[in-house]
Amino acid sequence: MSVSTAASVQTVCAPLPVLGRDVTVPLVTGGEVTYAALDYAASAPALQRVWDDVAAYAPYYGSVHRGAGYLSQLSTDLFENARRTVAEFLDCRADDQLVFTRSTTDSLNLLAAALPDGCQVFVFETEHHAGLLPWKDARVTYLDAPRTPGQAVETLERALADRAVSVEGGHGPALVCVTGASNVTGELWPVRELAAAAHAHGARIVLDAAQLAPHHPVSVRDLDVDWVAFSGHKLYAPFGSGVLAGRADWLKAADPYLAGGGASRRVTRREDGGVDVEWHESAARHEAGSPNVIGAYSIASACKALTEAGFDTLVAREQHLIDRVRAGLAEVPQVKVLSLFGDDAPRVGVISFVVEGWNSSHFAAALSAEYGIGVRDGLFCAHPLVRTLLGSAPQAQGECGAPEAAPGEKSLNAIRVSFGAGTPDEHVDRFVTAVRELVTEGAKWTYRTEEGRCVPAV
C-alpha cells in the first residue's frame, strides 16, 4: 500500500464507533491510559450503533410469538425481521432456513445433532474446537494441516475420493466443516474451491464464518456452501447469540435440538398415558424456549451497520492496519509470526506470534499491565493447529506463566493480536511500540504465576 493510499484510508475510513473506546485502565508503572482492545478474535466490542438500537427497543420488550399484546406482537415482528435481515446479509437462498442459536459452537453442535444416519464428517485439524469437536456421533476423518490453499483442496479431494462405500453399494452422506478465516493465523481459506470439491464428491459443506463475517462479506450463494455458522459476539453484537443458516432438509428431518415450547406445533395425550408431539418444520423446530430476541436484534443491527459502512471500505482500512502491524513485527528479529500459508497469504486482522526468550503468558501480561493493551495468549481453542505451528519453535520457559506446560516441558503457547472495524491507528501503533520496547528493554515490572496465569507481582 502506498503512503498516499494509506493516508487516504486513514482519512476516509475512520474506525466505527464502539463501546469502550474511551475506557481508561491503570498501569502498574503509574497513571492511566486509554484501553487498547486488541482481542477482537475472542469478542469484538459492541458497535455503538448496536447498543443504541437495543436501548431504543428495550422499553418495548415483550414475549416473542403467540402473545396477543401489542409489545409481544412488536417483539415478534422485530425477531422475525431480524431473521430476514441476517439472511439478506448472508445472501441466503430462497429456501434456506436460518436458526438463531447461542454461538458458532452452538450452531455447529445443532448441525451435528441433525446429521443423517451414517454421515461421515471431514474436518481439518486446523479448525477451532467449535468445528473440531461436535461430531462425536459421526464417523470423523481428521485431515492434516495443509501448507498452501491448493494443498487444502487436494487433501480434501483425496479424502473424499477414498471414503468408504456403504453396504448398499454407494457412498453415504458426508459433510465437510471448514473455517473461512483462521482464528490463529487470520489466513483466508479457499472456501469456494473446497465447496466445489465437496459437491463434486457428493458431500455437503458447512462454513465456520466466526472470524470471516466480521471482516469480509459472506455470500452463501457465491461461496456455494450448504450452511454457514457465526457468532454475534465476533460481529460487534453482544448478548450471546449466533446463527446457523442453510439447507433446510437435514434440519427438518432431525429431532429438535432442544425439546420444549416453541419447537412443538401440537402435543396430545395418548390413551397409554404418553404424549404425541408434532414438531414445527420451520426454524422454530430448533429454537425451543423463549428466544433471545435482543440477541437476534443485535446481530441484525450489526449486519445493517457493516453493510451501510461498506465492506470495501472496511476491508481497505483493515488491510492498512494489518500492514502496519506486520511491518512493525518484522522489524523485531526475536518475533516469529505464525502462518500456514506464508507471508503473502490474504488474511483478516488476526495475527499470532511468539517472542524468543519470553513465555507468551508473561509477554501478554506485560502488554496489559505496562501498556494497557489487551491481547490473548495460549492455544486459542485450536490446540492441534497451534501445537503444529509451534512444534519446532524455539521458546524459553520464561519466568512465569506456562499454563499449557507440564513441569520440565517446553511451553507451547502463543500471543494473538486481533483488531477490526473499531480499532484506531493509535492502538496498533502502541502495540508495535510496546513489542519493540519489551523485547529490547525487558519488562519494567516483576510478574508471578497465579493459577496458571502470569500476573503482576504486588
Coordinates of C-alpha atoms in Angstrom, one line a residue:
M1 CA 0.0 0.0 0.0
S2 CA 1.4 3.4 -1.0
V3 CA 1.8 6.2 1.5
S4 CA -0.9 8.2 -0.3
T5 CA -3.3 5.3 -0.2
A6 CA -2.6 4.6 3.4
A7 CA -3.3 8.3 4.2
S8 CA -6.5 8.2 2.2
V9 CA -7.6 5.1 4.2
Q10 CA -6.9 6.9 7.4
T11 CA -8.8 10.0 6.4
V12 CA -11.8 8.4 4.8
C13 CA -12.2 5.2 6.8
A14 CA -12.4 6.3 10.4
P15 CA -13.0 3.4 12.8
L16 CA -16.6 2.6 13.5
P17 CA -17.7 3.8 17.0
V18 CA -17.7 1.0 19.5
L19 CA -18.4 0.8 23.2
G20 CA -15.4 1.1 25.5
R21 CA -13.4 3.3 23.1
D22 CA -12.8 5.9 25.9
V23 CA -12.3 3.5 28.8
T24 CA -9.1 4.1 30.8
V25 CA -7.2 1.5 32.7
P26 CA -4.5 1.8 35.4
L27 CA -0.8 0.9 34.6
V28 CA 1.4 -0.8 37.2
T29 CA 4.0 1.7 36.5
G30 CA 1.6 4.5 37.4
G31 CA -1.0 6.6 35.7
E32 CA -3.8 5.5 33.3
V33 CA -4.1 5.0 29.6
T34 CA -7.0 4.5 27.2
Y35 CA -7.5 0.8 26.9
A36 CA -6.4 -0.7 23.6
A37 CA -8.8 -3.6 22.9
L38 CA -6.8 -5.9 20.6
D39 CA -8.6 -9.2 21.3
Y40 CA -11.4 -8.9 18.7
A41 CA -11.0 -12.6 17.7
A42 CA -12.3 -13.6 21.1
S43 CA -15.0 -11.0 21.5
A44 CA -15.3 -7.8 19.5
P45 CA -16.6 -4.7 21.3
A46 CA -20.2 -3.9 20.6
L47 CA -20.8 -1.2 18.0
Q48 CA -22.3 1.9 19.4
R49 CA -25.0 1.7 16.7
V50 CA -26.0 -1.8 18.0
W51 CA -26.2 -0.6 21.6
D52 CA -28.3 2.4 20.7
D53 CA -30.7 0.3 18.7
V54 CA -31.1 -2.2 21.5
A55 CA -31.6 0.7 24.1
A56 CA -34.3 2.2 21.9
Y57 CA -36.1 -1.2 21.7
A58 CA -35.7 -2.2 25.3
P59 CA -38.8 -0.4 26.7
Y60 CA -40.9 -2.2 24.1
Y61 CA -39.5 -5.7 25.0
G62 CA -42.2 -8.4 25.2
S63 CA -42.7 -12.1 24.9
V64 CA -42.0 -13.4 21.4
H65 CA -44.6 -15.5 19.4
R66 CA -48.2 -16.3 20.4
G67 CA -48.6 -13.2 22.6
A68 CA -51.8 -11.1 22.0
G69 CA -50.5 -7.9 23.5
Y70 CA -49.0 -5.1 21.4
L71 CA -45.5 -5.4 22.8
S72 CA -45.5 -9.1 22.2
Q73 CA -46.6 -8.6 18.6
L74 CA -44.0 -5.8 18.2
S75 CA -41.2 -8.1 19.6
T76 CA -42.3 -11.0 17.4
D77 CA -42.1 -8.8 14.3
L78 CA -38.7 -7.5 15.3
F79 CA -37.4 -11.0 15.9
E80 CA -38.6 -12.3 12.5
N81 CA -37.5 -9.2 10.7
A82 CA -34.1 -9.8 12.3
R83 CA -34.1 -13.2 10.8
R84 CA -34.8 -11.7 7.3
T85 CA -32.1 -9.1 7.8
V86 CA -29.4 -11.6 8.7
A87 CA -30.5 -13.9 5.8
E88 CA -30.1 -11.0 3.4
F89 CA -26.7 -10.1 5.0
L90 CA -25.6 -13.7 4.2
D91 CA -27.1 -13.7 0.8
C92 CA -29.1 -16.9 1.6
R93 CA -31.0 -18.9 -1.0
A94 CA -34.8 -18.5 -1.0
D95 CA -35.4 -21.9 0.5
D96 CA -32.6 -21.7 3.1
Q97 CA -33.5 -21.8 6.8
L98 CA -31.9 -19.5 9.4
V99 CA -31.9 -20.6 13.0
F100 CA -30.9 -18.3 15.9
T101 CA -28.5 -20.1 18.3
R102 CA -26.2 -19.1 21.2
S103 CA -22.9 -19.0 19.2
T104 CA -20.9 -20.7 16.5
T105 CA -20.3 -23.6 18.8
D106 CA -24.0 -24.0 19.5
S107 CA -24.7 -23.8 15.7
L108 CA -22.3 -26.5 14.8
N109 CA -23.5 -28.7 17.6
L110 CA -27.0 -28.2 16.3
L111 CA -25.9 -29.3 12.8
A112 CA -24.0 -32.3 14.3
A113 CA -27.3 -33.4 16.0
A114 CA -29.1 -33.1 12.7
L115 CA -26.7 -35.3 10.7
P116 CA -28.4 -38.2 8.8
D117 CA -27.5 -41.7 9.9
G118 CA -24.2 -42.9 8.5
C119 CA -22.9 -39.4 7.8
Q120 CA -19.1 -39.1 7.5
V121 CA -17.6 -35.8 8.6
F122 CA -14.3 -34.4 7.2
V123 CA -12.5 -31.7 9.2
F124 CA -9.0 -30.3 9.1
E125 CA -7.0 -30.4 12.3
T126 CA -6.6 -26.6 11.9
E127 CA -10.2 -25.9 12.9
H128 CA -11.3 -24.1 16.1
H129 CA -12.6 -26.5 18.6
A130 CA -16.1 -25.4 17.7
G131 CA -15.6 -27.1 14.3
L132 CA -13.3 -29.9 15.5
L133 CA -15.3 -31.4 18.4
P134 CA -19.1 -31.5 17.8
W135 CA -19.1 -34.6 15.6
K136 CA -18.8 -37.3 18.3
D137 CA -21.8 -39.3 17.0
A138 CA -20.5 -39.4 13.4
R139 CA -17.6 -41.1 11.6
V140 CA -14.9 -38.4 11.5
T141 CA -11.9 -38.1 9.3
Y142 CA -9.4 -35.6 10.6
L143 CA -7.2 -34.1 7.8
D144 CA -3.6 -32.9 8.4
A145 CA -2.8 -29.2 8.3
P146 CA -2.2 -28.0 4.7
R147 CA 0.6 -25.6 3.9
T148 CA -1.0 -24.0 0.9
P149 CA -4.6 -23.3 -0.1
G150 CA -4.1 -25.6 -3.1
Q151 CA -2.9 -28.4 -0.8
A152 CA -6.0 -27.9 1.3
V153 CA -8.2 -28.6 -1.7
E154 CA -6.1 -31.5 -2.9
T155 CA -6.2 -33.1 0.6
L156 CA -9.9 -32.8 0.8
E157 CA -10.4 -34.2 -2.7
R158 CA -8.2 -37.3 -1.9
A159 CA -10.0 -37.9 1.4
L160 CA -13.5 -37.7 -0.2
A161 CA -12.5 -39.9 -3.1
D162 CA -11.2 -42.5 -0.7
R163 CA -14.2 -42.6 1.6
A164 CA -15.7 -46.0 2.2
V165 CA -18.6 -47.4 0.2
S166 CA -21.7 -48.2 2.2
V167 CA -23.2 -51.6 2.5
E168 CA -25.8 -50.5 -0.1
G169 CA -23.0 -50.1 -2.6
G170 CA -22.8 -46.4 -2.7
H171 CA -21.4 -43.5 -0.7
G172 CA -23.4 -42.4 2.3
P173 CA -24.0 -38.8 3.3
A174 CA -20.9 -36.7 4.0
L175 CA -20.2 -33.3 5.5
V176 CA -17.1 -31.1 5.3
C177 CA -16.5 -28.5 8.0
V178 CA -14.1 -25.7 7.3
T179 CA -13.2 -22.2 8.6
G180 CA -13.4 -19.1 6.4
A181 CA -10.6 -17.4 8.3
S182 CA -8.3 -18.9 10.8
N183 CA -8.7 -17.7 14.4
V184 CA -5.0 -18.3 14.9
T185 CA -3.3 -17.0 11.8
G186 CA -6.0 -14.9 10.3
E187 CA -5.4 -16.5 6.9
L188 CA -8.3 -16.8 4.5
W189 CA -9.2 -20.4 3.4
P190 CA -10.2 -21.3 -0.2
V191 CA -13.9 -21.8 0.7
R192 CA -15.3 -21.7 -2.8
E193 CA -12.8 -24.2 -4.1
L194 CA -13.4 -26.5 -1.1
A195 CA -17.1 -26.3 -1.6
A196 CA -16.7 -27.2 -5.3
A197 CA -14.6 -30.2 -4.2
A198 CA -17.1 -31.3 -1.6
H199 CA -20.0 -31.1 -4.1
A200 CA -18.1 -32.9 -6.8
H201 CA -17.9 -35.9 -4.5
G202 CA -21.5 -35.7 -3.3
A203 CA -20.7 -34.1 0.1
R204 CA -22.0 -31.0 1.8
I205 CA -20.1 -28.3 3.4
V206 CA -20.6 -26.0 6.4
L207 CA -18.6 -22.8 6.8
D208 CA -17.4 -21.6 10.2
A209 CA -17.6 -17.9 9.5
A210 CA -17.0 -16.7 13.0
Q211 CA -13.7 -14.9 12.0
L212 CA -14.7 -14.2 8.4
A213 CA -18.1 -12.5 8.7
P214 CA -16.9 -9.5 10.8
H215 CA -14.2 -8.7 8.2
H216 CA -15.4 -9.7 4.8
P217 CA -18.8 -10.2 3.1
V218 CA -20.1 -13.7 3.3
S219 CA -22.4 -14.9 0.5
V220 CA -23.9 -18.3 0.8
R221 CA -24.7 -18.3 -2.9
D222 CA -21.4 -17.1 -4.2
L223 CA -19.3 -19.4 -2.0
D224 CA -21.8 -22.2 -2.7
V225 CA -21.7 -23.5 0.9
D226 CA -24.6 -25.6 2.3
W227 CA -24.5 -23.9 5.7
V228 CA -22.8 -21.0 7.4
A229 CA -22.4 -20.5 11.2
F230 CA -21.2 -17.5 13.1
S231 CA -21.4 -15.7 16.5
G232 CA -22.8 -12.3 17.3
H233 CA -20.1 -11.5 19.8
K234 CA -17.5 -11.7 17.0
L235 CA -19.7 -9.4 14.8
Y236 CA -19.8 -6.4 17.2
A237 CA -23.1 -7.7 18.7
P238 CA -23.4 -8.7 22.4
F239 CA -25.9 -10.9 24.3
G240 CA -24.8 -14.4 23.5
S241 CA -26.4 -15.1 20.1
G242 CA -25.4 -16.9 17.0
V243 CA -26.7 -18.1 13.6
L244 CA -26.9 -21.3 11.6
A245 CA -28.2 -20.7 8.1
G246 CA -28.5 -23.0 5.1
R247 CA -30.2 -26.1 3.7
A248 CA -33.5 -26.9 5.4
D249 CA -33.8 -30.6 4.7
W250 CA -31.5 -32.1 7.3
L251 CA -32.8 -29.6 9.9
K252 CA -36.4 -30.5 9.1
A253 CA -35.7 -34.3 9.3
A254 CA -33.9 -34.2 12.6
D255 CA -35.4 -34.3 16.0
P256 CA -35.5 -30.9 17.6
Y257 CA -32.1 -29.8 19.0
L258 CA -34.0 -28.9 22.3
A259 CA -37.4 -30.3 23.1
G260 CA -39.9 -27.8 24.6
G261 CA -42.3 -25.0 24.0
G262 CA -41.9 -23.2 20.7
A263 CA -40.5 -26.2 18.9
S264 CA -43.8 -28.1 19.1
R265 CA -46.8 -27.4 16.9
R266 CA -49.2 -29.8 18.6
V267 CA -48.9 -32.0 21.7
T268 CA -51.6 -34.6 22.7
R269 CA -52.0 -37.2 25.4
R270 CA -52.3 -40.8 24.4
E271 CA -54.5 -43.4 26.0
D272 CA -51.5 -45.2 27.3
G273 CA -50.5 -42.1 29.3
G274 CA -47.8 -40.8 27.0
V275 CA -47.8 -37.9 24.6
D276 CA -47.6 -37.5 20.9
V277 CA -45.8 -34.5 19.5
E278 CA -46.0 -32.8 16.1
W279 CA -42.9 -30.6 15.7
H280 CA -42.6 -27.4 13.6
E281 CA -40.7 -27.7 10.3
S282 CA -39.7 -24.1 10.3
A283 CA -36.6 -22.7 12.2
A284 CA -38.8 -22.8 15.3
R285 CA -38.1 -26.6 15.4
H286 CA -34.7 -25.9 16.7
E287 CA -35.5 -22.7 18.7
A288 CA -37.3 -24.2 21.7
G289 CA -37.9 -21.9 24.7
S290 CA -38.3 -18.2 24.8
P291 CA -35.9 -16.8 22.1
N292 CA -33.2 -14.3 22.7
V293 CA -34.9 -11.5 20.9
I294 CA -32.4 -8.9 21.9
G295 CA -29.5 -11.1 20.8
A296 CA -31.1 -11.7 17.4
Y297 CA -31.9 -8.0 17.1
S298 CA -28.4 -7.0 18.0
I299 CA -27.0 -9.3 15.2
A300 CA -29.4 -7.8 12.7
S301 CA -28.3 -4.3 13.8
A302 CA -24.7 -5.2 13.4
C303 CA -25.3 -6.6 9.9
K304 CA -27.0 -3.4 8.9
A305 CA -24.2 -1.3 10.3
L306 CA -21.5 -3.2 8.5
T307 CA -23.5 -3.2 5.2
E308 CA -24.0 0.5 5.4
A309 CA -20.4 1.2 6.2
G310 CA -19.4 -0.8 3.1
F311 CA -17.2 -3.9 3.2
D312 CA -14.9 -2.4 0.5
T313 CA -14.1 0.5 2.8
L314 CA -13.8 -1.7 5.9
V315 CA -11.5 -4.2 4.2
A316 CA -9.3 -1.5 2.9
R317 CA -8.9 0.1 6.3
E318 CA -8.3 -3.2 8.0
Q319 CA -5.6 -4.1 5.4
H320 CA -3.9 -0.8 6.3
L321 CA -3.9 -1.9 10.0
I322 CA -2.6 -5.4 9.1
D323 CA 0.2 -4.0 7.0
R324 CA 1.1 -1.6 9.9
V325 CA 1.3 -4.4 12.5
R326 CA 3.1 -6.9 10.3
A327 CA 5.7 -4.3 9.2
G328 CA 6.3 -3.4 12.9
L329 CA 6.7 -7.0 14.0
A330 CA 9.0 -7.7 11.1
E331 CA 11.4 -5.1 12.5
V332 CA 11.9 -7.2 15.7
P333 CA 14.0 -10.3 14.9
Q334 CA 13.0 -12.0 18.1
V335 CA 9.4 -12.2 16.9
K336 CA 8.1 -15.1 14.9
V337 CA 4.7 -14.7 13.2
L338 CA 2.8 -18.0 12.9
S339 CA 1.5 -18.9 9.4
L340 CA 0.2 -21.9 7.5
F341 CA 0.2 -20.4 4.0
G342 CA 3.1 -18.0 4.1
D343 CA 3.6 -14.2 4.4
D344 CA 1.8 -13.4 1.2
A345 CA -1.5 -15.2 2.1
P346 CA -4.5 -12.9 2.3
R347 CA -5.8 -12.6 5.9
V348 CA -8.0 -10.8 8.3
G349 CA -6.9 -8.8 11.3
V350 CA -5.8 -11.8 13.4
I351 CA -2.0 -12.3 13.9
S352 CA -0.4 -14.8 16.3
F353 CA 3.3 -14.9 17.2
V354 CA 5.9 -15.9 19.7
V355 CA 8.8 -14.0 21.1
E356 CA 12.2 -15.6 21.6
G357 CA 13.1 -15.7 25.3
W358 CA 9.6 -15.0 26.5
N359 CA 6.8 -17.2 27.7
S360 CA 3.7 -15.9 25.9
S361 CA 1.7 -15.5 29.1
H362 CA 4.4 -13.3 30.5
F363 CA 4.6 -11.2 27.4
A364 CA 0.8 -10.7 27.2
A365 CA 0.7 -9.8 30.9
A366 CA 3.3 -7.1 30.4
L367 CA 1.4 -5.7 27.4
S368 CA -1.6 -5.3 29.6
A369 CA -0.1 -4.2 32.9
E370 CA 2.5 -1.8 31.4
Y371 CA 0.9 -0.5 28.2
G372 CA -2.9 -1.0 28.7
I373 CA -3.1 -3.4 25.7
G374 CA -5.4 -6.4 25.8
V375 CA -4.3 -9.4 23.7
R376 CA -4.8 -13.1 24.0
D377 CA -2.2 -15.8 24.8
G378 CA -2.4 -19.6 24.9
L379 CA -3.7 -22.1 22.3
F380 CA -6.8 -20.1 21.3
C381 CA -9.2 -23.1 21.4
A382 CA -7.3 -24.5 18.4
H383 CA -4.9 -26.8 20.2
P384 CA -3.9 -29.1 17.3
L385 CA -3.2 -26.2 15.0
V386 CA -1.1 -24.1 17.4
R387 CA 0.8 -27.2 18.5
T388 CA 1.6 -27.9 14.9
L389 CA 2.7 -24.4 14.2
L390 CA 4.9 -24.3 17.4
G391 CA 6.2 -27.8 17.3
S392 CA 9.8 -26.7 16.4
A393 CA 9.6 -23.1 17.5
P394 CA 12.3 -22.0 20.0
Q395 CA 10.7 -20.7 23.0
A396 CA 12.1 -20.4 26.5
Q397 CA 10.1 -21.4 29.6
G398 CA 10.1 -17.8 30.8
E399 CA 10.0 -16.6 34.3
C400 CA 6.3 -17.2 34.9
G401 CA 3.0 -18.3 33.4
A402 CA 3.1 -21.6 31.4
P403 CA -0.5 -22.8 31.6
E404 CA -0.1 -25.4 29.0
A405 CA 3.2 -26.9 30.0
A406 CA 3.9 -29.8 32.4
P407 CA 6.8 -29.4 34.8
G408 CA 10.1 -29.6 32.8
E409 CA 8.3 -29.3 29.4
K410 CA 8.6 -26.5 26.9
S411 CA 5.6 -24.2 27.0
L412 CA 3.7 -24.3 23.7
N413 CA 1.6 -21.2 23.7
A414 CA 1.5 -18.0 21.6
I415 CA 0.3 -14.4 21.6
R416 CA -2.6 -13.3 19.4
V417 CA -3.3 -9.7 18.5
S418 CA -6.6 -9.1 16.7
F419 CA -8.5 -6.0 15.5
G420 CA -11.2 -4.8 13.2
A421 CA -13.7 -2.1 12.3
G422 CA -13.5 -0.3 15.6
T423 CA -9.7 -0.2 16.0
P424 CA -8.0 3.2 15.8
D425 CA -4.5 3.5 14.4
E426 CA -3.2 4.6 17.8
H427 CA -3.9 1.2 19.3
V428 CA -1.9 -0.8 16.8
D429 CA 0.9 1.8 16.9
R430 CA 1.1 1.5 20.7
F431 CA 1.1 -2.3 20.4
V432 CA 4.0 -2.3 17.9
T433 CA 5.9 0.1 20.1
A434 CA 5.3 -2.0 23.2
V435 CA 6.5 -5.2 21.5
R436 CA 9.7 -3.4 20.5
E437 CA 10.3 -2.0 23.9
L438 CA 9.6 -5.2 25.8
V439 CA 12.0 -7.1 23.6
T440 CA 14.8 -4.6 23.7
E441 CA 14.4 -3.3 27.2
G442 CA 12.6 -6.0 29.1
A443 CA 9.6 -5.7 31.4
K444 CA 9.6 -2.8 33.9
W445 CA 7.7 -4.9 36.5
T446 CA 8.0 -8.2 38.2
Y447 CA 5.5 -10.9 37.5
R448 CA 4.4 -14.1 39.2
T449 CA 2.3 -17.2 38.4
E450 CA -1.1 -17.3 39.9
E451 CA -3.5 -20.2 39.0
G452 CA -1.5 -20.8 35.8
R453 CA -1.6 -17.2 34.7
C454 CA 1.1 -14.6 34.7
V455 CA 0.1 -11.6 36.7
P456 CA 1.9 -8.5 38.1
A457 CA 3.5 -9.1 41.5
V458 CA 2.2 -6.8 44.2

